[in-house]
Tab-separated table of C-alpha atoms in Angstrom:
chain	number	residue	atom	x	y	z
A	1	MET	CA	17.803	-7.812	-0.108
A	2	SER	CA	14.577	-7.994	1.776
A	3	LYS	CA	12.628	-4.786	1.688
A	4	TYR	CA	9.207	-5.843	2.912
A	5	LYS	CA	7.743	-8.391	5.297
A	6	LEU	CA	4.438	-10.105	4.609
A	7	PHE	CA	2.632	-12.522	6.902
A	8	LEU	CA	0.260	-15.248	5.733
A	9	LEU	CA	-1.886	-17.352	7.983
A	10	ARG	CA	-4.009	-20.351	7.184
A	11	HIS	CA	-6.900	-20.532	9.646
A	12	GLY	CA	-7.283	-23.456	12.000
A	13	GLU	CA	-9.727	-26.241	12.315
A	14	GLY	CA	-13.404	-25.933	11.506
A	15	ALA	CA	-15.950	-28.656	12.238
A	16	TRP	CA	-15.667	-30.240	8.797
A	17	ASN	CA	-11.897	-30.449	8.905
A	18	LYS	CA	-12.294	-33.062	11.598
A	19	GLU	CA	-14.522	-35.056	9.271
A	20	ASN	CA	-12.182	-34.477	6.367
A	21	ARG	CA	-14.896	-32.831	4.313
A	22	PHE	CA	-14.387	-30.057	1.813
A	23	CYS	CA	-15.734	-26.925	3.435
A	24	SER	CA	-14.779	-24.453	0.700
A	25	TRP	CA	-17.391	-21.683	0.405
A	26	VAL	CA	-19.674	-23.064	3.111
A	27	ASP	CA	-19.375	-20.575	5.960
A	28	GLN	CA	-18.343	-22.647	8.938
A	29	LYS	CA	-16.906	-21.126	12.066
A	30	LEU	CA	-13.792	-22.373	13.832
A	31	SER	CA	-13.996	-25.359	16.149
A	32	GLU	CA	-12.667	-25.101	19.719
A	33	ASP	CA	-9.316	-26.304	18.438
A	34	GLY	CA	-9.398	-23.766	15.639
A	35	LEU	CA	-10.050	-20.961	18.115
A	36	LYS	CA	-7.122	-22.135	20.195
A	37	GLU	CA	-4.871	-22.271	17.141
A	38	ALA	CA	-5.691	-18.662	16.356
A	39	LYS	CA	-5.058	-17.505	19.920
A	40	ASP	CA	-1.750	-19.377	20.077
A	41	CYS	CA	-0.694	-17.834	16.805
A	42	GLY	CA	-1.513	-14.366	18.134
A	43	ARG	CA	0.434	-15.002	21.304
A	44	LEU	CA	3.459	-16.102	19.307
A	45	LEU	CA	3.345	-13.055	17.048
A	46	LYS	CA	3.052	-10.840	20.108
A	47	GLU	CA	6.025	-12.497	21.810
A	48	GLN	CA	8.091	-11.945	18.698
A	49	GLY	CA	7.135	-8.282	18.769
A	50	TYR	CA	5.414	-7.977	15.397
A	51	LYS	CA	3.250	-4.962	14.673
A	52	PHE	CA	0.667	-5.061	11.926
A	53	ASP	CA	-0.655	-2.062	10.034
A	54	LEU	CA	-3.319	-3.820	8.010
A	55	VAL	CA	-5.036	-7.193	7.855
A	56	PHE	CA	-6.760	-8.773	4.853
A	57	THR	CA	-9.199	-11.652	5.168
A	58	SER	CA	-11.707	-13.475	2.998
A	59	LEU	CA	-15.492	-13.148	3.426
A	60	LEU	CA	-15.623	-16.472	5.245
A	61	SER	CA	-16.127	-16.290	9.004
A	62	ARG	CA	-13.329	-18.686	9.880
A	63	SER	CA	-10.636	-16.476	8.377
A	64	ILE	CA	-12.157	-13.364	9.973
A	65	GLN	CA	-12.455	-15.038	13.368
A	66	THR	CA	-8.836	-16.073	13.095
A	67	ALA	CA	-7.738	-12.512	12.289
A	68	TRP	CA	-9.749	-11.123	15.206
A	69	LEU	CA	-8.295	-13.577	17.702
A	70	VAL	CA	-4.759	-12.894	16.469
A	71	LEU	CA	-5.247	-9.129	16.777
A	72	GLU	CA	-6.809	-9.569	20.198
A	73	ALA	CA	-3.877	-11.600	21.487
A	74	MET	CA	-1.531	-8.915	20.180
A	75	GLY	CA	-3.527	-5.983	21.599
A	76	GLN	CA	-3.901	-4.671	18.046
A	77	GLU	CA	-7.687	-4.839	17.704
A	78	TRP	CA	-7.569	-1.292	16.296
A	79	VAL	CA	-5.710	-2.393	13.147
A	80	PRO	CA	-7.953	-2.108	10.069
A	81	VAL	CA	-9.299	-5.372	8.652
A	82	ILE	CA	-10.326	-5.500	5.001
A	83	LYS	CA	-12.393	-8.379	3.688
A	84	SER	CA	-12.743	-9.725	0.164
A	85	TRP	CA	-14.211	-12.765	-1.586
A	86	ARG	CA	-11.027	-12.829	-3.634
A	87	LEU	CA	-9.226	-14.350	-0.637
A	88	ASN	CA	-11.926	-17.008	-0.150
A	89	GLU	CA	-10.979	-20.663	-0.064
A	90	ARG	CA	-10.889	-22.468	-3.402
A	91	HIS	CA	-14.390	-23.205	-4.653
A	92	TYR	CA	-14.717	-26.980	-4.806
A	93	GLY	CA	-17.866	-27.071	-6.905
A	94	SER	CA	-19.916	-30.209	-6.588
A	95	LEU	CA	-17.320	-31.745	-4.258
A	96	ILE	CA	-18.298	-29.336	-1.470
A	97	GLY	CA	-19.452	-31.199	1.607
A	98	LEU	CA	-18.114	-34.569	0.486
A	99	ASN	CA	-15.376	-36.283	2.414
A	100	ARG	CA	-12.451	-38.061	0.883
A	101	ALA	CA	-14.021	-41.497	1.045
A	102	GLU	CA	-17.315	-40.319	-0.445
A	103	MET	CA	-15.488	-38.555	-3.216
A	104	ALA	CA	-13.382	-41.577	-4.075
A	105	LYS	CA	-16.480	-43.728	-4.067
A	106	GLU	CA	-18.376	-41.382	-6.371
A	107	HIS	CA	-15.622	-40.424	-8.777
A	108	GLY	CA	-12.791	-42.891	-8.285
A	109	GLU	CA	-9.476	-42.311	-6.498
A	110	GLU	CA	-7.605	-41.299	-9.636
A	111	GLN	CA	-10.054	-38.579	-10.620
A	112	VAL	CA	-10.079	-37.187	-7.076
A	113	LYS	CA	-6.285	-37.103	-7.127
A	114	VAL	CA	-6.347	-35.124	-10.363
A	115	TRP	CA	-8.815	-32.567	-9.002
A	116	ARG	CA	-6.869	-32.105	-5.822
A	117	ARG	CA	-3.328	-32.157	-7.118
A	118	SER	CA	-3.473	-30.669	-10.559
A	119	TYR	CA	-2.978	-26.966	-11.003
A	120	ASN	CA	-5.549	-26.302	-13.660
A	121	VAL	CA	-8.201	-28.996	-13.629
A	122	THR	CA	-11.516	-27.666	-12.374
A	123	PRO	CA	-13.882	-29.922	-10.400
A	124	PRO	CA	-17.476	-30.258	-11.626
A	125	PRO	CA	-19.447	-27.085	-10.903
A	126	ILE	CA	-21.867	-26.872	-8.017
A	127	GLU	CA	-25.443	-27.279	-9.246
A	128	GLU	CA	-28.656	-25.821	-7.875
A	129	SER	CA	-29.591	-29.272	-6.664
A	130	HIS	CA	-26.520	-29.415	-4.419
A	131	PRO	CA	-27.457	-29.421	-0.706
A	132	TYR	CA	-25.292	-26.340	-0.050
A	133	PHE	CA	-26.071	-24.356	-3.185
A	134	LEU	CA	-28.655	-22.018	-1.644
A	135	GLU	CA	-26.734	-21.621	1.580
A	136	ILE	CA	-23.876	-20.214	-0.449
A	137	TYR	CA	-25.545	-18.268	-3.228
A	138	ASN	CA	-28.414	-16.830	-1.213
A	139	ASP	CA	-25.954	-15.395	1.252
A	140	ARG	CA	-26.126	-11.606	1.236
A	141	ARG	CA	-22.358	-11.212	1.420
A	142	TYR	CA	-22.131	-12.313	-2.198
A	143	THR	CA	-24.225	-9.346	-3.297
A	144	THR	CA	-21.519	-7.031	-1.954
A	145	CYS	CA	-18.665	-8.280	-4.116
A	146	ASP	CA	-16.899	-6.408	-6.886
A	147	VAL	CA	-18.392	-8.788	-9.439
A	148	PRO	CA	-22.102	-9.503	-9.819
A	149	LYS	CA	-23.227	-12.612	-7.974
A	150	GLU	CA	-23.986	-14.535	-11.153
A	151	ASN	CA	-20.342	-14.129	-12.196
A	152	LEU	CA	-18.931	-15.634	-9.028
A	153	PRO	CA	-17.347	-19.059	-9.484
A	154	ARG	CA	-19.272	-22.338	-9.405
A	155	ALA	CA	-16.025	-24.342	-9.166
A	156	GLU	CA	-12.313	-23.563	-9.316
A	157	SER	CA	-8.977	-25.073	-10.092
A	158	LEU	CA	-6.047	-23.698	-8.122
A	159	LYS	CA	-5.151	-21.667	-11.200
A	160	GLU	CA	-8.596	-20.096	-11.189
A	161	VAL	CA	-8.104	-19.174	-7.541
A	162	LEU	CA	-4.960	-17.288	-8.477
A	163	ASP	CA	-6.725	-15.700	-11.454
A	164	ARG	CA	-9.262	-14.041	-9.151
A	165	LEU	CA	-6.814	-13.387	-6.330
A	166	LEU	CA	-4.010	-11.765	-8.276
A	167	PRO	CA	-5.896	-8.637	-9.410
A	168	TYR	CA	-6.815	-7.980	-5.793
A	169	TRP	CA	-3.264	-8.563	-4.658
A	170	ASP	CA	-1.975	-6.133	-7.293
A	171	SER	CA	-4.561	-3.379	-6.913
A	172	THR	CA	-5.228	-3.474	-3.184
A	173	VAL	CA	-2.542	-5.283	-1.214
A	174	VAL	CA	0.631	-4.353	-3.092
A	175	PRO	CA	0.184	-0.559	-2.762
A	176	GLU	CA	-0.111	-0.967	1.003
A	177	ILE	CA	3.031	-3.062	1.229
A	178	LYS	CA	4.900	-0.601	-0.952
A	179	GLN	CA	3.965	2.164	1.461
A	180	GLY	CA	5.815	0.226	4.104
A	181	ARG	CA	2.762	-1.258	5.823
A	182	THR	CA	3.209	-4.564	7.601
A	183	VAL	CA	0.413	-6.731	6.274
A	184	LEU	CA	-1.166	-9.926	7.579
A	185	ILE	CA	-3.254	-12.020	5.215
A	186	SER	CA	-5.541	-14.323	7.182
A	187	ALA	CA	-6.953	-16.770	4.673
A	188	HIS	CA	-7.296	-20.392	3.621
A	189	GLY	CA	-5.192	-23.337	2.550
A	190	ASN	CA	-5.615	-22.828	-1.157
A	191	SER	CA	-5.827	-19.061	-1.336
A	192	CYS	CA	-2.551	-18.936	0.625
A	193	ARG	CA	-0.983	-21.558	-1.654
A	194	ALA	CA	-2.044	-19.666	-4.764
A	195	LEU	CA	-0.440	-16.500	-3.460
A	196	LEU	CA	2.725	-18.356	-2.461
A	197	LYS	CA	2.978	-19.831	-5.927
A	198	HIS	CA	2.972	-16.338	-7.361
A	199	LEU	CA	5.364	-14.779	-4.844
A	200	GLU	CA	7.852	-17.642	-4.763
A	201	GLY	CA	7.630	-18.544	-8.443
A	202	ILE	CA	6.630	-22.147	-7.737
A	203	SER	CA	5.948	-24.227	-10.871
A	204	ASP	CA	2.541	-25.675	-11.778
A	205	LYS	CA	3.909	-29.112	-11.012
A	206	ASP	CA	5.655	-28.293	-7.735
A	207	ILE	CA	2.752	-26.411	-6.172
A	208	ALA	CA	0.917	-29.741	-5.784
A	209	SER	CA	3.303	-30.765	-3.038
A	210	VAL	CA	3.234	-27.470	-1.154
A	211	THR	CA	1.149	-27.610	2.008
A	212	LEU	CA	0.685	-24.973	4.635
A	213	PRO	CA	0.055	-26.124	8.180
A	214	THR	CA	-2.863	-24.490	9.948
A	215	GLY	CA	-2.476	-21.826	12.590
A	216	ILE	CA	1.222	-21.300	11.917
A	217	PRO	CA	2.191	-17.791	10.782
A	218	VAL	CA	4.229	-17.719	7.579
A	219	LEU	CA	6.706	-14.895	7.107
A	220	LEU	CA	7.699	-13.934	3.596
A	221	GLU	CA	10.492	-11.485	2.996
A	222	LEU	CA	10.051	-9.658	-0.277
A	223	ASP	CA	12.228	-7.461	-2.464
A	224	GLU	CA	11.126	-4.135	-3.934
A	225	ASN	CA	9.335	-6.031	-6.724
A	226	LEU	CA	7.511	-8.060	-4.120
A	227	LYS	CA	9.221	-11.287	-5.022
A	228	ALA	CA	10.398	-13.591	-2.228
A	229	VAL	CA	14.109	-13.202	-1.489
A	230	LYS	CA	14.399	-16.325	0.613
A	231	PRO	CA	12.325	-19.396	1.482
A	232	ARG	CA	9.190	-18.769	3.533
A	233	GLN	CA	9.646	-19.030	7.300
A	234	LEU	CA	7.146	-20.801	9.472
A	235	LEU	CA	7.299	-19.006	12.787
A	236	GLY	CA	7.301	-20.589	16.180
A	237	ASP	CA	8.470	-23.635	18.001
A	238	GLN	CA	9.857	-26.228	15.581
A	239	VAL	CA	8.273	-29.163	17.366
A	240	LYS	CA	4.896	-27.479	17.154
A	241	ILE	CA	5.400	-26.666	13.491
A	242	GLN	CA	6.343	-30.222	12.636
A	243	ALA	CA	3.290	-31.518	14.462
A	244	ALA	CA	1.072	-29.066	12.548
A	245	ILE	CA	2.566	-30.124	9.218
A	246	LYS	CA	2.057	-33.771	10.027
A	247	LYS	CA	-1.545	-33.130	11.026
A	248	VAL	CA	-2.382	-31.610	7.665
A	249	GLU	CA	-0.526	-34.308	5.778
A	250	ASP	CA	-2.325	-37.065	7.650
A	251	GLN	CA	-5.680	-35.526	6.846
A	252	GLY	CA	-5.233	-35.811	3.136
A	253	LYS	CA	-1.900	-37.421	2.508
A	254	ALA	CA	-0.067	-34.213	1.600
A	255	ILE	CA	-3.203	-32.726	0.063
A	256	PRO	CA	-3.488	-29.117	1.199
A	257	SER	CA	-7.180	-28.391	0.868
A	258	THR	CA	-9.590	-28.645	3.746
B	181	MET	CA	-42.601	5.057	7.785
B	182	ALA	CA	-38.962	5.378	8.638
B	183	ALA	CA	-36.628	6.145	5.757
B	184	TYR	CA	-33.688	4.790	7.708
B	185	LYS	CA	-32.873	2.804	10.834
B	186	LEU	CA	-29.716	3.379	12.842
B	187	VAL	CA	-28.417	1.145	15.615
B	188	LEU	CA	-26.021	2.290	18.308
B	189	ILE	CA	-24.496	0.152	21.012
B	190	ARG	CA	-22.492	1.388	23.976
B	191	HIS	CA	-19.907	-1.148	25.160
B	192	GLY	CA	-20.376	-2.786	28.528
B	193	GLU	CA	-18.284	-2.969	31.640
B	194	SER	CA	-14.536	-2.685	31.244
B	195	CYS	CA	-11.938	-3.883	33.738
B	196	TRP	CA	-11.453	-0.279	34.817
B	197	ASN	CA	-15.177	0.346	35.234
B	198	GLN	CA	-15.016	-2.437	37.787
B	199	GLU	CA	-12.384	-0.449	39.656
B	200	ASN	CA	-14.280	2.790	39.157
B	201	ARG	CA	-11.361	4.414	37.391
B	202	PHE	CA	-11.516	7.135	34.767
B	203	CYS	CA	-10.751	5.205	31.593
B	204	GLY	CA	-10.991	7.577	28.652
B	205	TRP	CA	-8.335	6.763	26.080
B	206	PHE	CA	-6.718	4.041	28.184
B	207	ASP	CA	-7.285	0.849	26.237
B	208	ALA	CA	-8.967	-1.188	28.946
B	209	ASP	CA	-10.481	-4.490	27.951
B	210	LEU	CA	-14.005	-5.667	28.641
B	211	SER	CA	-14.544	-7.423	31.936
B	212	ASP	CA	-16.373	-10.781	31.927
B	213	THR	CA	-19.556	-8.836	32.590
B	214	GLY	CA	-18.820	-6.575	29.649
B	215	GLU	CA	-18.353	-9.586	27.373
B	216	HIS	CA	-21.618	-11.003	28.588
B	217	GLU	CA	-23.368	-7.689	27.914
B	218	ALA	CA	-22.004	-7.633	24.372
B	219	LYS	CA	-23.169	-11.176	23.674
B	220	ARG	CA	-26.572	-10.391	25.097
B	221	GLY	CA	-26.793	-7.299	22.875
B	222	GLY	CA	-25.835	-9.411	19.885
B	223	GLN	CA	-28.486	-11.957	20.773
B	224	ALA	CA	-31.128	-9.203	20.945
B	225	LEU	CA	-30.198	-8.073	17.431
B	226	LYS	CA	-30.217	-11.662	16.221
B	227	ASP	CA	-33.658	-12.327	17.718
B	228	ALA	CA	-34.996	-9.213	16.030
B	229	GLY	CA	-33.462	-10.260	12.700
B	230	TYR	CA	-31.322	-7.169	12.139
B	231	GLU	CA	-29.158	-6.932	9.055
B	232	PHE	CA	-26.472	-4.304	8.549
B	233	ASP	CA	-24.354	-3.154	5.663
B	234	ILE	CA	-21.569	-1.291	7.410
B	235	CYS	CA	-20.193	-0.873	10.945
B	236	TYR	CA	-18.306	1.874	12.727
B	237	THR	CA	-16.355	1.743	15.947
B	238	SER	CA	-13.508	3.447	17.796
B	239	VAL	CA	-9.878	2.347	18.059
B	240	LEU	CA	-10.377	1.164	21.635
B	241	LYS	CA	-10.682	-2.572	22.188
B	242	ARG	CA	-13.677	-2.449	24.510
B	243	ALA	CA	-15.801	-1.044	21.684
B	244	ILE	CA	-14.207	-3.137	18.922
B	245	ARG	CA	-14.616	-6.389	20.841
B	246	THR	CA	-18.204	-5.492	21.638
B	247	LEU	CA	-18.800	-5.094	17.906
B	248	TRP	CA	-17.065	-8.419	17.234
B	249	PHE	CA	-19.296	-10.246	19.733
B	250	VAL	CA	-22.340	-8.682	18.108
B	251	LEU	CA	-21.254	-9.556	14.556
B	252	ASP	CA	-20.543	-13.110	15.646
B	253	SER	CA	-24.011	-13.394	17.235
B	254	ILE	CA	-25.805	-12.114	14.148
B	255	ASP	CA	-23.589	-14.081	11.738
B	256	GLN	CA	-22.424	-11.006	9.881
B	257	MET	CA	-18.721	-11.144	10.622
B	258	TRP	CA	-18.079	-10.384	6.955
B	259	LEU	CA	-19.414	-6.808	7.206
B	260	PRO	CA	-16.985	-3.953	6.517
B	261	VAL	CA	-15.859	-2.288	9.760
B	262	HIS	CA	-14.382	1.212	9.969
B	263	ARG	CA	-12.428	2.113	13.062
B	264	THR	CA	-11.817	5.744	13.979
B	265	TRP	CA	-10.289	7.642	16.888
B	266	ARG	CA	-13.132	10.124	16.449
B	267	LEU	CA	-15.520	7.658	18.039
B	268	ASN	CA	-13.196	7.116	21.021
B	269	GLU	CA	-14.400	7.743	24.538
B	270	ARG	CA	-13.863	11.214	25.969
B	271	HIS	CA	-10.217	11.826	26.884
B	272	TYR	CA	-10.036	12.334	30.633
B	273	GLY	CA	-6.617	13.936	30.598
B	274	GLY	CA	-4.825	13.954	33.919
B	275	LEU	CA	-7.694	12.085	35.561
B	276	THR	CA	-7.058	8.987	33.454
B	277	GLY	CA	-6.347	6.098	35.779
B	278	LEU	CA	-7.599	7.778	38.945
B	279	ASN	CA	-10.528	6.337	40.811
B	280	LYS	CA	-13.299	8.406	42.371
B	281	ALA	CA	-11.737	8.604	45.801
B	282	GLU	CA	-8.271	9.482	44.475
B	283	THR	CA	-9.736	12.173	42.250
B	284	ALA	CA	-11.603	13.794	45.141
B	285	ALA	CA	-8.550	13.537	47.351
B	286	ILE	CA	-6.278	15.191	44.810
B	287	HIS	CA	-8.608	17.828	43.399
B	288	GLY	CA	-11.270	18.282	46.049
B	289	GLU	CA	-14.948	17.438	45.853
B	290	ALA	CA	-15.936	20.882	44.634
B	291	GLN	CA	-13.640	20.783	41.596
B	292	VAL	CA	-14.807	17.281	40.710
B	293	LYS	CA	-18.389	18.518	40.828
B	294	ILE	CA	-17.550	21.337	38.448
B	295	TRP	CA	-15.974	18.939	35.945
B	296	ARG	CA	-18.877	16.542	36.212
B	297	ARG	CA	-21.462	19.233	35.647
B	298	SER	CA	-19.727	21.259	33.011
B	299	PHE	CA	-20.247	20.839	29.316
B	300	ASP	CA	-17.133	22.706	28.286
B	301	ILE	CA	-14.628	22.716	31.124
B	302	PRO	CA	-11.977	20.076	30.442
B	303	PRO	CA	-10.173	18.144	33.150
B	304	PRO	CA	-6.466	18.884	33.645
B	305	CYS	CA	-4.335	17.809	30.699
B	306	MET	CA	-2.328	14.623	30.559
B	307	ASP	CA	1.254	15.840	30.506
B	308	GLU	CA	4.473	13.997	29.730
B	309	GLY	CA	4.906	13.013	33.341
B	310	HIS	CA	1.601	11.177	33.495
B	311	ASP	CA	1.728	7.398	34.005
B	312	PHE	CA	-0.172	6.818	30.808
B	313	TYR	CA	1.302	9.525	28.624
B	314	GLN	CA	3.586	7.178	26.656
B	315	SER	CA	1.125	4.369	26.293
B	316	ILE	CA	-1.669	6.638	25.142
B	317	SER	CA	-0.339	9.751	23.435
B	318	LYS	CA	2.543	7.946	21.765
B	319	ASP	CA	0.564	4.897	20.749
B	320	ARG	CA	1.083	3.823	17.140
B	321	ARG	CA	-2.624	3.937	16.440
B	322	TYR	CA	-2.553	7.734	16.776
B	323	SER	CA	0.523	8.276	14.624
B	324	ASP	CA	-1.525	9.805	11.802
B	325	LEU	CA	-3.154	12.431	14.007
B	326	THR	CA	-1.867	15.978	13.773
B	327	GLU	CA	-0.774	17.831	16.879
B	328	ASP	CA	-4.052	19.745	16.815
B	329	GLN	CA	-6.090	16.606	16.602
B	330	LEU	CA	-4.423	14.565	19.339
B	331	PRO	CA	-6.057	15.582	22.625
B	332	SER	CA	-4.379	15.728	26.005
B	333	CYS	CA	-7.769	16.197	27.673
B	334	GLU	CA	-11.363	16.825	26.605
B	335	SER	CA	-14.547	18.375	27.868
B	336	LEU	CA	-17.739	16.760	26.642
B	337	LYS	CA	-17.981	19.644	24.189
B	338	ASP	CA	-14.532	18.765	22.798
B	339	THR	CA	-15.457	15.097	22.421
B	340	ILE	CA	-18.583	15.947	20.515
B	341	ALA	CA	-16.706	18.455	18.362
B	342	ARG	CA	-14.331	15.783	17.076
B	343	ALA	CA	-16.939	13.032	16.774
B	344	LEU	CA	-19.500	14.954	14.728
B	345	PRO	CA	-17.319	15.611	11.666
B	346	PHE	CA	-16.943	11.872	11.278
B	347	TRP	CA	-20.695	11.412	11.672
B	348	ASN	CA	-21.414	14.088	9.072
B	349	GLU	CA	-18.725	13.286	6.531
B	350	GLU	CA	-18.499	9.523	6.726
B	351	ILE	CA	-21.582	8.018	8.340
B	352	VAL	CA	-24.400	10.252	7.079
B	353	PRO	CA	-23.584	9.714	3.365
B	354	GLN	CA	-23.690	5.961	3.931
B	355	ILE	CA	-27.058	6.185	5.649
B	356	LYS	CA	-28.382	8.324	2.804
B	357	GLU	CA	-27.222	5.697	0.321
B	358	GLY	CA	-29.495	3.298	2.136
B	359	LYS	CA	-26.756	1.465	4.020
B	360	ARG	CA	-27.905	0.049	7.343
B	361	VAL	CA	-25.429	1.271	9.920
B	362	LEU	CA	-24.319	-0.170	13.259
B	363	ILE	CA	-22.133	1.968	15.533
B	364	ALA	CA	-20.388	0.370	18.519
B	365	ALA	CA	-18.782	3.048	20.647
B	366	HIS	CA	-18.602	4.792	24.031
B	367	GLY	CA	-20.862	6.749	26.336
B	368	ASN	CA	-19.604	10.182	25.377
B	369	SER	CA	-18.977	9.719	21.660
B	370	LEU	CA	-22.478	8.269	21.328
B	371	ARG	CA	-23.835	11.197	23.327
B	372	GLY	CA	-22.443	13.400	20.575
B	373	ILE	CA	-24.486	11.579	17.961
B	374	VAL	CA	-27.621	11.455	20.102
B	375	LYS	CA	-27.412	15.145	21.008
B	376	HIS	CA	-27.091	15.983	17.327
B	377	LEU	CA	-29.876	13.663	16.154
B	378	GLU	CA	-32.353	14.812	18.762
B	379	GLY	CA	-31.303	18.451	18.908
B	380	MET	CA	-30.756	18.173	22.655
B	381	SER	CA	-29.456	20.991	24.820
B	382	GLU	CA	-26.108	20.828	26.599
B	383	GLU	CA	-27.877	20.359	29.927
B	384	ALA	CA	-30.042	17.590	28.559
B	385	ILE	CA	-27.207	15.580	27.034
B	386	MET	CA	-25.202	15.781	30.241
B	387	GLU	CA	-28.121	14.221	32.069
B	388	LEU	CA	-28.400	11.334	29.604
B	389	ASN	CA	-26.552	8.107	30.376
B	390	LEU	CA	-27.001	5.609	27.600
B	391	PRO	CA	-27.518	2.022	28.770
B	392	THR	CA	-24.630	-0.345	28.116
B	393	GLY	CA	-24.687	-3.444	25.959
B	394	ILE	CA	-28.225	-2.764	24.793
B	395	PRO	CA	-28.827	-2.028	21.107
B	396	ILE	CA	-30.330	1.444	20.723
B	397	VAL	CA	-32.469	1.890	17.637
B	398	TYR	CA	-33.429	5.135	15.948
B	399	GLU	CA	-35.943	5.327	13.148
B	400	LEU	CA	-35.062	8.334	11.026
B	401	ASP	CA	-36.874	10.282	8.342
B	402	LYS	CA	-35.184	11.168	5.065
B	403	ASN	CA	-33.567	14.193	6.705
B	404	LEU	CA	-32.200	11.983	9.432
B	405	LYS	CA	-34.565	13.385	12.053
B	406	PRO	CA	-35.697	10.772	14.568
B	407	LEU	CA	-39.338	9.821	14.181
B	408	GLY	CA	-39.561	9.023	17.869
B	409	PRO	CA	-37.503	8.443	20.978
B	410	MET	CA	-34.711	5.871	20.963
B	411	GLN	CA	-35.857	2.255	21.318
B	412	PHE	CA	-34.001	-0.458	23.167
B	413	LEU	CA	-33.748	-4.041	21.990
B	414	GLY	CA	-33.738	-7.000	24.290
B	415	ASP	CA	-35.908	-9.154	26.458
B	416	GLU	CA	-38.800	-7.405	28.183
B	417	GLU	CA	-37.087	-7.218	31.554
B	418	THR	CA	-33.837	-5.753	30.203
B	419	VAL	CA	-35.609	-3.181	28.069
B	420	LYS	CA	-37.926	-2.125	30.883
B	421	LYS	CA	-35.005	-1.643	33.262
B	422	ALA	CA	-33.069	0.378	30.683
B	423	MET	CA	-36.021	2.631	29.929
B	424	GLU	CA	-36.642	3.261	33.608
B	425	ALA	CA	-32.984	4.038	34.232
B	426	VAL	CA	-32.904	6.579	31.426
B	427	ALA	CA	-36.185	8.170	32.504
B	428	ALA	CA	-34.916	8.555	36.048
B	429	GLN	CA	-31.822	10.455	34.982
B	430	GLY	CA	-32.356	14.062	35.983
B	431	LYS	CA	-35.023	16.139	34.390
B	432	ALA	CA	-33.977	16.229	30.772
B	433	LYS	CA	-35.141	19.358	29.042
B	434	LYS	CA	-34.922	19.754	25.304
């Protein structure tokens, strides 16, 4: 029996999505299309009469922007928004900034497949010589985290994403849900997938084929132990949802990361 | 040398300002002008290289959205933001929704003058029959307020009385920890903070109209006493206009 409702949202398009490049911890804002996706999502949630009590986002602007636009469309700007690095997109290490073709060229198609599809293989860490190293690690937001900056990841497998997300989920999000608060998590492709894996009990093997479309709110109904009682529901017009799924699949051939 | 710097910003024009209606706790949105003012304020902070550690705002969208525009401009969208009803605009009670002409017609010019010029006389209360009673008093965002806390009308004195505890208990400790604070709020809730910071009299604070959409900077000593008058940030023309407008407001006596 469903006791709680939880909403997940993967933010929409940023500039690099269009170029099929791994954005990861680089702090890009939403593109015009991404802004529209967020507004449409908000409109849909408003039409369906949902009322949020609390929103969680990552520290990356695109997830925060998305949350703000959703709340604005719903007239719920007053709802508290809590931000944490633990909801950040998966850290892609040295692959950050590369597009699919560049990656395949540098490392070979097979290796790229392994990094993207495996659950626990970590890409090579980002080095100081990487063009985006300073942009990420000199950013002041990473001095405000609950771990010292030098302990923040330099690369992550999907498993490692869940390893740093789960404690936050347990200590900070779960108590709110258990108090009956309707929560929206506005995050990223891989942080959403990691959480889904945990809530739906998806195997290490099966998670590779799970993709969330962008800008489509996902409703999870949870029991009193916060386990999913039924399959996740993608909300909205079915035609639109199918188009969104296809878009993500085309970008990376069923690869979820952006 | 200042121990601390504090930045305040009063939101710009709302859709109801355009219509000259008493807004108060009605959750009016920013007009296009108001959005432009917020972006311009954000740009001024960006040009001056301001960094913050924590932000405070009310639960009304015109202040929250102003803050969002600013955070977007200065690329600090990741900052923690605390929203509180205690920074809301003054509650105009039964006058909420009325425009100037309607108010004078219903209550008479003399009564309106009294309300305008009084520090502690509240307007008539918003009762259950009021057009906006349901949408304001029963709004979900106020569900945690006790009966004593939820106003049905406020004088300026009342507004300040519920804003200052938040300033003292929540904001001051953060400032003293060295956190750089940005507050995006409303004319009257900000008046509460300004009156307190500068030790202004009731007469003086009633004469002060803070400029909208312009970042207001205070440099404070370690006891949170301002080292000088408030400064405005922006291009020369905007700042000059704002300073002149404030100076021209009545004869403020401390």
